[in-house]
PDB file of C-alpha atoms in Angstrom:
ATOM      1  CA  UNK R1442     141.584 140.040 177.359  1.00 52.00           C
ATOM      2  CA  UNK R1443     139.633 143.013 176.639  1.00 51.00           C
ATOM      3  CA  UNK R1444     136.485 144.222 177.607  1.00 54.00           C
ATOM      4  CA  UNK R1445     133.817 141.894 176.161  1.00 54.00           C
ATOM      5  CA  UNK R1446     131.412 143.314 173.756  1.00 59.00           C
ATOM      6  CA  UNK R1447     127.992 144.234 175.147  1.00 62.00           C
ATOM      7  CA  UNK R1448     124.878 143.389 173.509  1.00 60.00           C
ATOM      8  CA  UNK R1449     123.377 146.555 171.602  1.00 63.00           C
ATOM      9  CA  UNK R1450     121.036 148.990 174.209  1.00 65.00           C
ATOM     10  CA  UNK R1451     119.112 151.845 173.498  1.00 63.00           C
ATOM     11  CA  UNK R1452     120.272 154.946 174.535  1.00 60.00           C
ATOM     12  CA  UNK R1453     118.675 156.275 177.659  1.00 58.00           C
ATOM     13  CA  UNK R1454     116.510 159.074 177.222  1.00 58.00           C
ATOM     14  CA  UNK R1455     117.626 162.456 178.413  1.00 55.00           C
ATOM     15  CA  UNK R1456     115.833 162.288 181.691  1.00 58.00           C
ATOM     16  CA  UNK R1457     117.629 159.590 182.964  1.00 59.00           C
ATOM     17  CA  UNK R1458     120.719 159.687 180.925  1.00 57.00           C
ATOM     18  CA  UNK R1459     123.472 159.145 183.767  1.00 66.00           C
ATOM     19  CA  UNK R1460     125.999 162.436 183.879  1.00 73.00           C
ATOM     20  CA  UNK R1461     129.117 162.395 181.701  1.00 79.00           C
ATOM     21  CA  UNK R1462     132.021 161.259 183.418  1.00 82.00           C
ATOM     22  CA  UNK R1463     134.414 164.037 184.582  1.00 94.00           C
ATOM     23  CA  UNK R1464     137.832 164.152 183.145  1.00 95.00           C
ATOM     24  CA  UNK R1465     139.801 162.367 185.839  1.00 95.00           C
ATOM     25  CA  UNK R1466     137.174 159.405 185.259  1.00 96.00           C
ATOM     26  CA  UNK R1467     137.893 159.157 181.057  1.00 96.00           C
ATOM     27  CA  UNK R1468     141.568 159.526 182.075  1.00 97.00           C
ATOM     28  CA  UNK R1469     141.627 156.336 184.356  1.00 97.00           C
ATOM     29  CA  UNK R1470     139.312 154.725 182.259  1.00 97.00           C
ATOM     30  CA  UNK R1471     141.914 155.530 179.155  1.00 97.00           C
ATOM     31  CA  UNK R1472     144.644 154.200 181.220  1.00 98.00           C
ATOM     32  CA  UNK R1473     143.002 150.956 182.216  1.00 98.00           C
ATOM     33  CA  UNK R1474     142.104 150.112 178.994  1.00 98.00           C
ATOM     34  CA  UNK R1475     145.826 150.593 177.683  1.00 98.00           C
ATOM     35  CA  UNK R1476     147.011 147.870 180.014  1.00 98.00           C
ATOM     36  CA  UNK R1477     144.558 145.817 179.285  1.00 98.00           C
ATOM     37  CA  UNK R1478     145.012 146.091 175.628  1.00 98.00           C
ATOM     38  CA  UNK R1479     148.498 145.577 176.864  1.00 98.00           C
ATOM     39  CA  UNK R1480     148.159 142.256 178.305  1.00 98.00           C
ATOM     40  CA  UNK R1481     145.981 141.005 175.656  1.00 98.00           C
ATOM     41  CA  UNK R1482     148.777 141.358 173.445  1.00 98.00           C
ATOM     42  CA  UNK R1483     151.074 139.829 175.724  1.00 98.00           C
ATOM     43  CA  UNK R1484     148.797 136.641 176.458  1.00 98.00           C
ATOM     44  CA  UNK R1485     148.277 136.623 172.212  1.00 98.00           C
ATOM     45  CA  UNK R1486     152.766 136.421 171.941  1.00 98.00           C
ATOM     46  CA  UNK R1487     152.778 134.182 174.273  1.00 98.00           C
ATOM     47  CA  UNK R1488     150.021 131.921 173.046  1.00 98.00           C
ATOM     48  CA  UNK R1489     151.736 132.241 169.430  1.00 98.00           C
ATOM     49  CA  UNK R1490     155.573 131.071 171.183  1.00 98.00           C
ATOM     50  CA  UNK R1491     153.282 127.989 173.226  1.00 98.00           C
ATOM     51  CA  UNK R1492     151.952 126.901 169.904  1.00 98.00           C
ATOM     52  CA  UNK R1493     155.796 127.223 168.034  1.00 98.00           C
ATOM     53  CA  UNK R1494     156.929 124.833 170.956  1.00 98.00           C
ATOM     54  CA  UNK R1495     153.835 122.691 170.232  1.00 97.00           C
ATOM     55  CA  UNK R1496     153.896 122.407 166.824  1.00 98.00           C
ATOM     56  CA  UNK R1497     157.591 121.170 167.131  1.00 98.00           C
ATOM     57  CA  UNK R1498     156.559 118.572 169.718  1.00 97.00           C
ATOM     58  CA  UNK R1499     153.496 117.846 166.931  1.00 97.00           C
ATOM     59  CA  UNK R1500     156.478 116.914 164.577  1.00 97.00           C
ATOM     60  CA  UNK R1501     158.662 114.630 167.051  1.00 97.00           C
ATOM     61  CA  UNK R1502     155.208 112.646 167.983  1.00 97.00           C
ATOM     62  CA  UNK R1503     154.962 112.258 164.484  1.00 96.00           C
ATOM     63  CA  UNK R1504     158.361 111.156 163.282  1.00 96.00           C
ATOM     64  CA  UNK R1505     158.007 108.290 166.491  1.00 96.00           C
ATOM     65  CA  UNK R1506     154.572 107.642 165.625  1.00 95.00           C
ATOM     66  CA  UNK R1507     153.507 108.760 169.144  1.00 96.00           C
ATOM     67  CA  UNK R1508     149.650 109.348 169.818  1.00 96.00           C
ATOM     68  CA  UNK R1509     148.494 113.344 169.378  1.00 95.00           C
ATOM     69  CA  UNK R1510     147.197 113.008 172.673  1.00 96.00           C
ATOM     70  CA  UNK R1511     148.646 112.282 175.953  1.00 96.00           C
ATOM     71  CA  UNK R1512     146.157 112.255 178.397  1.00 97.00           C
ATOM     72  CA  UNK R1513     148.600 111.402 181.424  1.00 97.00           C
ATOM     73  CA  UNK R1514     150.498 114.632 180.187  1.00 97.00           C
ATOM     74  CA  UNK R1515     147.357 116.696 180.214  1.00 97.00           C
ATOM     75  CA  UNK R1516     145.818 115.569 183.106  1.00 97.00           C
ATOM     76  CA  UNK R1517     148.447 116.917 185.769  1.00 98.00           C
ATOM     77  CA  UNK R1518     148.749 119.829 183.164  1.00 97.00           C
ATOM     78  CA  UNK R1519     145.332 121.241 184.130  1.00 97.00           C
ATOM     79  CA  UNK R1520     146.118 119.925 188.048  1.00 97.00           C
ATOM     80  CA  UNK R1521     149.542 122.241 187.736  1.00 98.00           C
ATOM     81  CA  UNK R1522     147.592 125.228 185.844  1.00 97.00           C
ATOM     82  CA  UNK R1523     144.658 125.086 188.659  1.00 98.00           C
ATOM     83  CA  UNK R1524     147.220 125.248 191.391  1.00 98.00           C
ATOM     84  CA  UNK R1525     148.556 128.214 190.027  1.00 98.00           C
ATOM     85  CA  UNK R1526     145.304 129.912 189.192  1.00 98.00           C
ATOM     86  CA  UNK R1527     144.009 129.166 192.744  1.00 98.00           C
ATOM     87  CA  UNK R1528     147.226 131.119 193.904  1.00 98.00           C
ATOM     88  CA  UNK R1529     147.002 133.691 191.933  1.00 98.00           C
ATOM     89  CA  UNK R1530     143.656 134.388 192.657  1.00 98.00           C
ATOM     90  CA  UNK R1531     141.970 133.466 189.091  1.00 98.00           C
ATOM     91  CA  UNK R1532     139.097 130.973 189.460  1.00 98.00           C
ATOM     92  CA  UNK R1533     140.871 127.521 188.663  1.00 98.00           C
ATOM     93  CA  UNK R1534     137.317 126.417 186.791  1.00 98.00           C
ATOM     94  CA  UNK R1535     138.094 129.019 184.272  1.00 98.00           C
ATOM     95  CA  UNK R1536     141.893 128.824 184.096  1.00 97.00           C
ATOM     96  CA  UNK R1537     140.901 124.697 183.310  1.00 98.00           C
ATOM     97  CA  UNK R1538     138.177 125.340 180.361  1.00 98.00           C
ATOM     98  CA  UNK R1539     140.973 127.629 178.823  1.00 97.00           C
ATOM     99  CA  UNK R1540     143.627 125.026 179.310  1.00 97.00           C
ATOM    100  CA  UNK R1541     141.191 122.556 177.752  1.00 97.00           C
ATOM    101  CA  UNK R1542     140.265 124.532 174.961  1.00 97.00           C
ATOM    102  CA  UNK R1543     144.074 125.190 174.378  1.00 97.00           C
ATOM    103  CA  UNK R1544     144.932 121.262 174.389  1.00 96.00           C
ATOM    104  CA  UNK R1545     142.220 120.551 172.054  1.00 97.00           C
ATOM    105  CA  UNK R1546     143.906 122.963 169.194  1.00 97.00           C
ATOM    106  CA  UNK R1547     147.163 121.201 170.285  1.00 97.00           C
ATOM    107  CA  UNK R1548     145.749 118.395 169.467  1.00 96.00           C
ATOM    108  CA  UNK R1549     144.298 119.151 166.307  1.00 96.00           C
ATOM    109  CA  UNK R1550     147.482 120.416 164.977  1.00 96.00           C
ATOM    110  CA  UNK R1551     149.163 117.244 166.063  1.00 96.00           C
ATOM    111  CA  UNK R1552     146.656 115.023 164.220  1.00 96.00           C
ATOM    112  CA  UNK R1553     147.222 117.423 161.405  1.00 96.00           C
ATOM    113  CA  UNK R1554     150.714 116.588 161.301  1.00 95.00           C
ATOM    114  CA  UNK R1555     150.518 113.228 161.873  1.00 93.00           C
ATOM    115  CA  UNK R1556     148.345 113.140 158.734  1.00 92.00           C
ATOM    116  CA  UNK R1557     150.930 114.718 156.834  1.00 90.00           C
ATOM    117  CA  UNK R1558     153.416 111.979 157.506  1.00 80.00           C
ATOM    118  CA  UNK R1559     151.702 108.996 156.614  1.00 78.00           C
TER     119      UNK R1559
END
């Protein structure tokens, strides 16, 4: 994900303006940024593909009349996805919220399509 924006500050005045970075500095900087804008659109494909494999499982529930939700399911989801974030060194609090906030659109979508087949 990309930088997040900053709230707006003044400029600082020319006294205690820092320097401009040097050349080397913009370049890295430049470079950085391109792999992060990089991964962001990597995470956004993949997200997309997640929700293609979700929306199909959205149907099946639906043609079964199966609940939207399957807490069971979820539960050792976010167990599984904090595992792996604690190994990979991401903090497994945030790697959880995103998980939730990911099953909560599933959700949605599923009690969406549910709707549409009654």
């Amino acid at each position: 994900m990309s930088e997040s924006p900053r709230p707006h500050r003044p400029a600082p005045s020319p006294a205690t303006a820092p320097s401009q970075p040097d050349e080397a500095v913009r370049a890295e900087l430049t470079r950085l940024r391109e792999s992060i804008d990089n991964i962001d659109a990597a995470v956004v494909h993949m997200l997309a593909e997640r929700f293609k494999c979700t929306q199909q499982v959205g149907v099946l529930k639906a043609e079964h009349q199966l609940p939207p939700a399957d807490p069971a399911r979820e539960a050792r989801q976010i167990a599984r996805l904090r595992e792996l974030a604690g190994s990979a060194k991401l903090d497994p609090a945030f790697a959880e919220k995103l998980l939730n906030f990911i099953i909560a659109e599933v959700i949605r979508h599923h009690e969406t399509i549910a709707d549409g087949a009654r």
